[in-house]
Structures are given as structure tokens and as C-alpha cells.
Amino acid sequence: MNMHTTIKYRGRHRAASTSRTRRHLAVAGVSAAALAGLGAPAAMADESQPQIPSEAEIQQMVHDGALDAHDAALLRSGEVPEQYRDQFEQGVTDLTNAVAPGALQQRADEKAAAEQAAAEAAAAQAAQDAFSNTTDTPCPASAKACVDLDGQRTWLQSDGKAYYGPVAISSGRPGPDTETPRGSFVVTYKVKDEISHEFNDAPMPNSVYFTWSGHAFHADDTNVPSAGCIHLAYGDSEEFFDQLQPGDEVFIY
């Protein structure tokens, strides 16, 4: 009995199966679409999909919610019998700290910082207002230049009304030989490009002398005390040099 075995040869170049080809095309299409989606800009994302908040945003939502619940509960603490009220309020605070650690302290710190900033701003404004106020001072209306040694400021005026300044100054260091004298003086003379022979020819631009002892307005560092003169910022010294003339009254108090 002869047995015949039939061997089916599948060559390398046989025709591709139609169903397998379709499957390959489908896989390729899905892969291409996925890659395209990964590289697509945010604007092309499916807007219908909810955006997942970041960890920081979630933490903030927890903090905000805990603080809101804390405040709402404390608003109703008056409804709790008085003998249990302290325990109730402490329990609310403890629960808030457990749910959102640090939230209450952070809010308290932010409030304190805001209050301190507001107080500092108010103090700075009050100081500025006091510095700018030239009414009710000892300086007489007859004076052309007024100098407030305690306030470390000076201004020019006409008929008692300030028209330039007040501007910052520095005056003489404490001591009998260096303090700026107080009282009423008269401009004696002016030197545009003055130097100090007493202090190694140090420059004293825009010097306006008001005593015969060497006291003058002149440009110099207003953060450094002088040996008796009135230091002005350079721009201010130019104005004083232009405005003050020999014979003008200078009042220092």
C-alpha cells in the first residue's frame, strides 16, 4: 500500500493574506495616531477630557477647604453649650491641623506679615509727611533758606512758603568745634568750585557761605556728618547756589 504525503510549500513570495494585511494596517494606523497624539500641542488636546490638577493645586484645595470648614465651624461655636465650647473649638483646630497640617499657621503668619508691612508703610508715610511739612516751624518768613538740624533737612522759601525742598542734608558732628551753629545768619559770599585748604584741598562744589568762620552749604555726601557745613546732594547744591545771594537770610534751628 503506497502512502502519499502531500507537502504544501509556502514560498517566501506567496500572496499575503488579506485578513492579515488588514490587521497590520490597523495596528500601524493606531500606532501612528498614538505617536501623533503624543507630539500634538496642548491646544489640540481633547477638551472634553478633565484636566488632572497638580499636586500643589490639590494641596492648596485641601488647605482652602480645611480652612473654610474650620472658620464655618467656629462661627457656630456659639451654639455649643458654654461648658463644652473650649473643647469644641480646640477639637475643630486639631482636626484642621490633622487634615491640612500647617494651614492655620501659614494663614496666621501671612496675616501677621501683612499687618507688619501695613504698619511699616504707615510709619514710612508718616515720616515722609513730617519731613515734607514746613508749616509751624521756627523758621521766620524773612529767611530765604531754612535748616532743621534735628530733622536733617533744609528748604528754600519765599515769604514763608517753601518752593524748593525740603531736601536731605547732613550737618556737623557733635562737638564744640564741629557742630553746625544755630541761629539767624546771612549769606556772605559764594564760590562755585571751592576746595577746603583745611582738609587737604577736598572739593566743596557750589559753596554758599553764611558765616565768616567757614560754614557753608556745599555738595558732599549727605550720609556723612560734616565739620560744621551743610552737606547737600549735588543737584540740590546747584539750586541753593543759584537761588541764594549775598545778604539772604539763612535760619538754622
PDB file of C-alpha atoms in Angstrom, residues 40 42 55 65 67-69 73 89 110 114 119 128 134 144 153 155 157 170 172 196-197 201 227 242 246 249:
ATOM      1  CA  ALA A  40       0.352  67.269  19.434  1.00  0.00           C
ATOM      2  CA  ALA A  42      -1.900  71.263  24.136  1.00  0.00           C
ATOM      3  CA  GLU A  55      -0.024  68.015  43.434  1.00  0.00           C
ATOM      4  CA  GLY A  65     -11.304  73.564  52.111  1.00  0.00           C
ATOM      5  CA  LEU A  67      -9.716  76.486  56.443  1.00  0.00           C
ATOM      6  CA  ASP A  68     -13.219  77.195  55.164  1.00  0.00           C
ATOM      7  CA  ALA A  69     -14.614  74.318  57.221  1.00  0.00           C
ATOM      8  CA  ALA A  73     -17.417  75.575  62.433  1.00  0.00           C
ATOM      9  CA  GLU A  89     -13.099  74.910  69.345  1.00  0.00           C
ATOM     10  CA  GLU A 110       0.673  85.667  56.340  1.00  0.00           C
ATOM     11  CA  ALA A 114       0.637  91.752  56.064  1.00  0.00           C
ATOM     12  CA  ALA A 119       2.340  99.271  59.844  1.00  0.00           C
ATOM     13  CA  GLN A 128       7.659 111.370  54.901  1.00  0.00           C
ATOM     14  CA  THR A 134       7.338 123.096  56.582  1.00  0.00           C
ATOM     15  CA  LYS A 144      15.366 132.575  52.304  1.00  0.00           C
ATOM     16  CA  ARG A 153      16.553 118.756  56.159  1.00  0.00           C
ATOM     17  CA  TRP A 155      14.468 124.110  52.069  1.00  0.00           C
ATOM     18  CA  GLN A 157      11.250 129.656  50.766  1.00  0.00           C
ATOM     19  CA  SER A 170      23.999 116.139  56.830  1.00  0.00           C
ATOM     20  CA  GLY A 172      28.253 118.978  61.740  1.00  0.00           C
ATOM     21  CA  SER A 196      38.939 123.053  51.502  1.00  0.00           C
ATOM     22  CA  HIS A 197      42.508 124.011  52.331  1.00  0.00           C
ATOM     23  CA  ASP A 201      42.047 120.532  49.318  1.00  0.00           C
ATOM     24  CA  ALA A 227      32.872 119.522  60.269  1.00  0.00           C
ATOM     25  CA  ASP A 242      21.760 129.670  42.063  1.00  0.00           C
ATOM     26  CA  PRO A 246      24.802 137.607  49.473  1.00  0.00           C
ATOM     27  CA  GLU A 249      18.899 135.253  55.459  1.00  0.00           C
TER      28      GLU A 249
END
